[in-house]
Amino acid sequence: MSDVEEVGGQGTRLLEEAVQAAHRGDDGIARSLLLHASGIESTLDSIWLWLAHLSSSLADRERYLRIVLANHPGHFVAIAMLADTLCEEGIAAAKAGARDRAKALLIGAIEIDRSKESAWLWLAAVEETKEQKRHDLSEVLALDPHHR
């Protein structure tokens, strides 16, 4: 076995141990194993997806998902998770009164997934003009004509 195969095998073994730890509820151990595995096998999507899943902050989740997308731009799971993460971050920023940050994050979510109804609603809430608000709300109605 070559050194390259051994290193790859070690990364996969660490990933398997991390998944087992996560299933036991040992998230801290799982994250530690995953971070170690990511240093060995940085292009293995499963490592980054698990790190995103176990991350305690939205910013970390976003960072890990962007790594997956840098390695594999069309990765549909990472795309969906990133849109959800940006939407969550945008909503949190809107609630905190950080209008510009909220707007940037919500637009980012919509650029990834135009069908994110909650992103359109919150974007309307932070828009500056009535015309922009009207546009965003019309997008919501286009997605769900019976929206309350």
XYZ file of C-alpha atoms in Angstrom:
148
model
C 0.000 0.000 0.000
C 1.367 3.430 -0.922
C 1.630 6.334 1.511
C -1.165 8.133 -0.387
C -3.550 5.169 -0.010
C -2.709 4.899 3.699
C -3.384 8.608 4.277
C -6.707 8.388 2.410
C -7.637 5.305 4.397
C -6.868 7.096 7.643
C -9.109 10.020 6.672
C -11.957 7.646 5.861
C -11.483 5.765 9.139
C -11.582 9.032 11.072
C -14.765 10.001 9.234
C -16.365 6.670 10.183
C -15.356 7.134 13.841
C -16.727 10.677 13.772
C -20.079 9.525 12.393
C -20.301 6.876 15.113
C -19.502 9.509 17.754
C -22.149 11.839 16.316
C -24.747 9.067 16.421
C -23.861 8.501 20.093
C -24.366 12.211 20.737
C -20.668 12.961 21.251
C -20.661 16.004 18.970
C -17.448 17.477 20.380
C -15.517 14.282 19.731
C -17.111 13.979 16.300
C -16.089 17.538 15.365
C -12.544 16.939 16.559
C -12.252 13.734 14.511
C -13.741 15.447 11.466
C -11.353 18.386 11.705
C -8.447 15.951 11.912
C -9.820 14.004 8.929
C -10.225 17.234 6.935
C -6.496 17.846 7.265
C -5.830 14.443 5.763
C -8.493 14.294 3.064
C -9.623 17.854 2.329
C -11.700 17.013 -0.756
C -13.955 14.403 0.858
C -17.399 16.048 0.837
C -18.763 13.888 3.645
C -16.279 15.341 6.110
C -17.315 18.928 5.366
C -21.027 18.096 5.270
C -20.798 16.451 8.674
C -18.842 19.427 10.018
C -21.563 21.717 8.671
C -24.250 19.559 10.239
C -22.517 19.555 13.631
C -21.360 23.168 13.616
C -22.533 25.315 16.484
C -22.476 28.545 14.499
C -24.093 29.547 11.234
C -20.842 31.172 10.103
C -18.942 27.882 10.530
C -21.715 25.988 8.746
C -21.508 28.443 5.849
C -17.711 28.108 5.686
C -17.828 24.303 5.567
C -20.524 24.275 2.902
C -18.550 26.693 0.764
C -15.604 24.264 0.948
C -17.824 21.490 -0.435
C -18.976 23.803 -3.217
C -15.409 24.864 -4.002
C -14.552 21.176 -4.460
C -17.801 20.272 -6.262
C -19.762 23.356 -7.442
C -22.959 21.470 -8.319
C -23.296 19.552 -5.047
C -27.070 19.749 -4.552
C -27.068 18.931 -0.806
C -24.481 21.622 -0.070
C -26.370 24.113 -2.242
C -29.636 23.490 -0.382
C -27.942 23.623 3.028
C -26.120 26.834 2.107
C -29.346 28.528 0.979
C -30.974 27.535 4.285
C -27.959 28.746 6.265
C -27.804 32.115 4.510
C -31.541 32.536 5.061
C -31.180 31.729 8.782
C -28.256 34.146 9.094
C -30.204 36.817 7.226
C -33.239 36.437 9.460
C -31.053 36.634 12.568
C -29.376 39.769 11.226
C -32.762 41.338 10.419
C -34.021 40.607 13.923
C -30.849 42.188 15.333
C -31.409 45.322 13.265
C -28.411 44.763 10.967
C -30.338 45.699 7.829
C -27.451 45.769 5.327
C -26.039 42.442 6.494
C -29.516 40.898 6.502
C -30.176 42.121 2.996
C -26.878 40.739 1.670
C -27.438 37.335 3.279
C -31.060 37.061 2.154
C -30.155 38.034 -1.402
C -27.426 35.382 -1.266
C -29.975 32.769 -0.218
C -32.327 33.816 -3.015
C -29.538 33.718 -5.600
C -28.990 30.083 -4.648
C -32.660 29.166 -4.339
C -35.270 31.577 -5.715
C -38.033 29.507 -4.113
C -37.018 30.432 -0.535
C -40.266 32.074 0.477
C -39.001 33.027 3.946
C -35.996 34.790 2.410
C -38.304 36.883 0.181
C -40.510 37.771 3.169
C -37.616 38.864 5.355
C -36.000 40.685 2.458
C -39.205 42.674 2.066
C -38.973 43.532 5.770
C -35.509 45.072 5.407
C -35.952 46.771 2.033
C -35.712 50.556 1.945
C -38.363 51.450 -0.608
C -41.990 50.524 -1.081
C -41.219 49.451 -4.633
C -38.586 46.973 -3.439
C -40.941 45.663 -0.740
C -43.723 45.291 -3.305
C -41.411 43.387 -5.648
C -40.303 40.980 -2.907
C -43.862 40.349 -1.761
C -44.959 39.737 -5.341
C -42.263 37.039 -5.505
C -43.806 35.424 -2.414
C -47.219 35.472 -4.081
C -45.746 34.011 -7.262
C -44.426 31.114 -5.171
C -47.631 30.740 -3.147
C -50.663 32.577 -4.558
C -52.627 31.733 -1.395
C -50.041 33.106 1.049
C -51.764 34.859 3.912
